[in-house]
PDB file of C-alpha atoms in Angstrom:
ATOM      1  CA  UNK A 641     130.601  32.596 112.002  1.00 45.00           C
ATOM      2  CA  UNK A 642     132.090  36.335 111.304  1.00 57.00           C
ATOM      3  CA  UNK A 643     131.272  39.052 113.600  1.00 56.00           C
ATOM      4  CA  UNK A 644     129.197  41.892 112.857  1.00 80.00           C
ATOM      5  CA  UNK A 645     131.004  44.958 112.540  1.00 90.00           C
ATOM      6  CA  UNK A 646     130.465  46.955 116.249  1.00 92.00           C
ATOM      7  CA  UNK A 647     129.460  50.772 115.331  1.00 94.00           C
ATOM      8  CA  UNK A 648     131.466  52.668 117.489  1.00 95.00           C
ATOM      9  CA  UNK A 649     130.529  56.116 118.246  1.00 93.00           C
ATOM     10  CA  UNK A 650     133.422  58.310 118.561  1.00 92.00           C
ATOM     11  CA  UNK A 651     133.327  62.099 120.215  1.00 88.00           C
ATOM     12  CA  UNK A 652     136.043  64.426 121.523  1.00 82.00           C
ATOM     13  CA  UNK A 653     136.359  65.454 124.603  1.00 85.00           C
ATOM     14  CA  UNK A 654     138.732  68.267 126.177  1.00 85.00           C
ATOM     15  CA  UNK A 655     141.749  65.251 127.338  1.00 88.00           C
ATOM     16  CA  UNK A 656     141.330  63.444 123.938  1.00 86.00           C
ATOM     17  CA  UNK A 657     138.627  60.799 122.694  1.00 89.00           C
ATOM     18  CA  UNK A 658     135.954  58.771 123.847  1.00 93.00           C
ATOM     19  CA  UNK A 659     133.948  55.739 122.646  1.00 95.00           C
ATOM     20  CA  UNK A 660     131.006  54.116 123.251  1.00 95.00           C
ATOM     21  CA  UNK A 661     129.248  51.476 121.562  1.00 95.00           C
ATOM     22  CA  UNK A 662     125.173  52.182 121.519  1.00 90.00           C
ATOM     23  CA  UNK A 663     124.417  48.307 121.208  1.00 92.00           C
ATOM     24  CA  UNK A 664     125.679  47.140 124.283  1.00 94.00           C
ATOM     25  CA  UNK A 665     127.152  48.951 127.667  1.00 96.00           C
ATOM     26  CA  UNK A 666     130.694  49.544 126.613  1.00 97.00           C
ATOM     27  CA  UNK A 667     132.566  52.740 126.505  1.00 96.00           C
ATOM     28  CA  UNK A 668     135.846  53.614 126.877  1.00 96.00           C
ATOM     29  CA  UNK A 669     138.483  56.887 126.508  1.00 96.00           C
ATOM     30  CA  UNK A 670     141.900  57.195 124.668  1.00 94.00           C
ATOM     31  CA  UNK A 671     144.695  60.011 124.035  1.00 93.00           C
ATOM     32  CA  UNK A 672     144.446  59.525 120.324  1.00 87.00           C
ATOM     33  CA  UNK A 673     142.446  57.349 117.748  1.00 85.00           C
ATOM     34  CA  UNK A 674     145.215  54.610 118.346  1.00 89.00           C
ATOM     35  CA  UNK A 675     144.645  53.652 122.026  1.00 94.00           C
ATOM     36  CA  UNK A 676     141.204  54.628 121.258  1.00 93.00           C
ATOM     37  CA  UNK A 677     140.453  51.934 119.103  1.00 93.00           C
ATOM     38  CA  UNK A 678     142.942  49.450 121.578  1.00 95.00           C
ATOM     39  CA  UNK A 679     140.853  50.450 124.538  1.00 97.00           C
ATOM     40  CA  UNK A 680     137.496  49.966 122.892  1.00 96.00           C
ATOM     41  CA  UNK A 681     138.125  46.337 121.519  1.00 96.00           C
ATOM     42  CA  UNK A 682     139.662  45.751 125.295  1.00 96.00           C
ATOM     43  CA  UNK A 683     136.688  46.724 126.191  1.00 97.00           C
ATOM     44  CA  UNK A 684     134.203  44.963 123.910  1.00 96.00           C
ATOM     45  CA  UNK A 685     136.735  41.721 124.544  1.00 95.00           C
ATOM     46  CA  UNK A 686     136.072  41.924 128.261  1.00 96.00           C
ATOM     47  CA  UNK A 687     132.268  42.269 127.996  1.00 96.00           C
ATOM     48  CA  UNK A 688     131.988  39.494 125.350  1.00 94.00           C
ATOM     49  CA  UNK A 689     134.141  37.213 127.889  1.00 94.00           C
ATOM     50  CA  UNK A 690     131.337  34.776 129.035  1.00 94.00           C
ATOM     51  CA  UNK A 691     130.677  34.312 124.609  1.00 93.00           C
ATOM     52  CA  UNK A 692     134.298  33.431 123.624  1.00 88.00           C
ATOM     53  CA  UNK A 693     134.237  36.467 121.142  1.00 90.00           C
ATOM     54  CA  UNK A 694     137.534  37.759 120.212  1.00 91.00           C
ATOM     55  CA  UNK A 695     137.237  40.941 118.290  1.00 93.00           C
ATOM     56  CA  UNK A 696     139.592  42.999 116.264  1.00 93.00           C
ATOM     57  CA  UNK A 697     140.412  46.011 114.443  1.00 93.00           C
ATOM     58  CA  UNK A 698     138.018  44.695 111.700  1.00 93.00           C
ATOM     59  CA  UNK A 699     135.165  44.257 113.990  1.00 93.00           C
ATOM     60  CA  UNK A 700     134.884  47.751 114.557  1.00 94.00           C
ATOM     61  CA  UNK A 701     133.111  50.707 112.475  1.00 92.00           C
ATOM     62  CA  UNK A 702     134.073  54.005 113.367  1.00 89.00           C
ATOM     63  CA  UNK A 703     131.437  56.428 113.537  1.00 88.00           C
ATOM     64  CA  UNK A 704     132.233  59.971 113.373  1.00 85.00           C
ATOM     65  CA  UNK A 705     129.973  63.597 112.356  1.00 82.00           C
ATOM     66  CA  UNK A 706     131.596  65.826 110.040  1.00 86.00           C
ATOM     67  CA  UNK A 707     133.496  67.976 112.621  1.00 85.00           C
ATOM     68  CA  UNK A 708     135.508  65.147 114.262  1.00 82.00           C
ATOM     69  CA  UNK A 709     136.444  63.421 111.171  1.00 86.00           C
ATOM     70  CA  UNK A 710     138.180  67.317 110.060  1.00 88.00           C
ATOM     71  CA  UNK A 711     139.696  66.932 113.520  1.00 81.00           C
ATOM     72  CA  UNK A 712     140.983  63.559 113.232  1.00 78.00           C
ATOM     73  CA  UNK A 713     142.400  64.587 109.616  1.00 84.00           C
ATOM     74  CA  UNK A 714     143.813  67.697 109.293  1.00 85.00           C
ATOM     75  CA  UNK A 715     145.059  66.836 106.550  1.00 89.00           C
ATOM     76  CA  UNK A 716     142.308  67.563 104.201  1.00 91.00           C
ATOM     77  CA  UNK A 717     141.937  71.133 103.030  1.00 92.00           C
ATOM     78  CA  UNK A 718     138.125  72.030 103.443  1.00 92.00           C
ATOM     79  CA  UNK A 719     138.329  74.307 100.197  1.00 94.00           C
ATOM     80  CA  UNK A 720     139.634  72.044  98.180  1.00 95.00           C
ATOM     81  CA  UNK A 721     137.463  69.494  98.896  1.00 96.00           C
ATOM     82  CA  UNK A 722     134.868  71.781  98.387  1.00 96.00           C
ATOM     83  CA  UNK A 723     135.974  72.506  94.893  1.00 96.00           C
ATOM     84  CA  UNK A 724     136.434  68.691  94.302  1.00 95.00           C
ATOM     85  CA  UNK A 725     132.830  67.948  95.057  1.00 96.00           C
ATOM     86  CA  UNK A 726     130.891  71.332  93.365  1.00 96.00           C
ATOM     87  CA  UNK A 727     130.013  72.292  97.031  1.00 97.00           C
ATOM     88  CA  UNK A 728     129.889  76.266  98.386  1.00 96.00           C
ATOM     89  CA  UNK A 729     133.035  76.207 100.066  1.00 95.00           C
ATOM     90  CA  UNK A 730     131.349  78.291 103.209  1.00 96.00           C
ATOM     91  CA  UNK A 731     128.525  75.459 103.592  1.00 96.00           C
ATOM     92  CA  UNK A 732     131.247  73.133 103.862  1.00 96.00           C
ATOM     93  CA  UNK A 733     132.710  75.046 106.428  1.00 94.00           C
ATOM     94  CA  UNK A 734     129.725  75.720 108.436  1.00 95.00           C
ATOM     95  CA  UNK A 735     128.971  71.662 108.647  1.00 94.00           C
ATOM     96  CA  UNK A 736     132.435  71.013 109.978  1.00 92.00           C
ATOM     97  CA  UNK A 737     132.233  73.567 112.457  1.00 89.00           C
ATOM     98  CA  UNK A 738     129.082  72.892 113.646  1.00 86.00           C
ATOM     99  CA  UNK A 739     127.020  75.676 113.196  1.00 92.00           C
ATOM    100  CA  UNK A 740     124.058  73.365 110.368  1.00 93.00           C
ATOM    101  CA  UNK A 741     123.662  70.224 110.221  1.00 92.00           C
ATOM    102  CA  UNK A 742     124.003  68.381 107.081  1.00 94.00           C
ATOM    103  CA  UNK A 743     121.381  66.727 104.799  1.00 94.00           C
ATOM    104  CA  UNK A 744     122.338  62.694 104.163  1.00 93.00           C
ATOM    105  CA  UNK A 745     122.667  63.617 100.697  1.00 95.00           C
ATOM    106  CA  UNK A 746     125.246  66.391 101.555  1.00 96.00           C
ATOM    107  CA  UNK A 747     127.092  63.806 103.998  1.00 94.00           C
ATOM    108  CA  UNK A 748     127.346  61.155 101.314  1.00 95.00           C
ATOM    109  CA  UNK A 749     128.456  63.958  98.833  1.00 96.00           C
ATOM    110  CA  UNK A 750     131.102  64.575 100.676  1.00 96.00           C
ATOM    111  CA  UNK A 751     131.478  61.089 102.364  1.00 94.00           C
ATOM    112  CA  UNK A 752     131.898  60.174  97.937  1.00 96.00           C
ATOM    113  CA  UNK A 753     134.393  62.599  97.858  1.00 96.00           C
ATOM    114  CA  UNK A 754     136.853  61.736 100.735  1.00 95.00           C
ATOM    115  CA  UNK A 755     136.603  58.383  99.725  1.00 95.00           C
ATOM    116  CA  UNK A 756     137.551  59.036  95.978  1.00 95.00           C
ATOM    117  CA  UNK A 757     140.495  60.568  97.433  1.00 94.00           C
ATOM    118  CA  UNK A 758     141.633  58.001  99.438  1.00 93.00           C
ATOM    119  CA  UNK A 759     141.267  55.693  96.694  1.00 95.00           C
ATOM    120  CA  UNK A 760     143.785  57.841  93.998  1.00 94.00           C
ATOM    121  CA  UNK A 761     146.179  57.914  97.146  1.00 93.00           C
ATOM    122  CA  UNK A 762     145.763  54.768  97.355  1.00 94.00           C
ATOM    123  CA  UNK A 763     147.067  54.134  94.187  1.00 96.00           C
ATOM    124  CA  UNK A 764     149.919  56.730  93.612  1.00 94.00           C
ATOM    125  CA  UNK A 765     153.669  55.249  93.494  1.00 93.00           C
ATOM    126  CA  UNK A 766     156.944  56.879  93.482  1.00 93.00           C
ATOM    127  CA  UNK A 767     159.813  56.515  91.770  1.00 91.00           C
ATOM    128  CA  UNK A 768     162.772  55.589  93.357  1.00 87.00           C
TER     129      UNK A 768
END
């Protein structure tokens, strides 16, 4: 039988990351998202030890609020991410930094449009 994907709630903290899993007493820390999720399924290994569970990368659901995930990625420009989704560019900008606190409509808005984005990346090739 497949596991159930863990939900792993992910927060940072002033050396890197942390993790914790609000299921079941397992939390762990990392420098960066890599040894984050490597510590985490250590972790979730070592408590499901007496079960014979082995879980993976593919177990795991990584739970993030709008702030951390614009930490994690950088990457994305705010304002045009804004314009890609028809939202006010300073609304955006006061849910990743914090200061309101999103609707679930506006966080799957904008959940739609980062993963619309991912999926064209997805698909671009170059030419060698």
């Amino acid at each position: 039988m497949k596991n159930k994907k863990i939900e792993i709630i992910v927060e940072r903290t002033k050396t890197g990351y942390s993790a914790y899993v609000q299921k079941y007493p397992v939390a762990t820390t990392g420098k960066n998202l890599h040894l984050l999720k490597n510590n985490i399924i250590k972790a979730l290994n070592l408590y499901f030890e007496d079960e014979n569970r082995n879980f993976s990368e593919d177990d795991l659901k990584i739970v993030l609020d709008l702030p951390q995930f614009f930490e994690f990625y950088k990457v994305i420009n705010a304002k045009a991410l804004s314009e890609r989704i028809g939202m006010n560019q300073s609304l955006l900008a006061q849910y990743i930094g914090g200061h309101k606190k999103p609707s679930a409509s506006q966080v799957h808005r904008i959940l739609e449009g980062v993963n619309q984005i991912g999926k064209e990346l997805s698909e671009i090739r170059f030419m060698l």
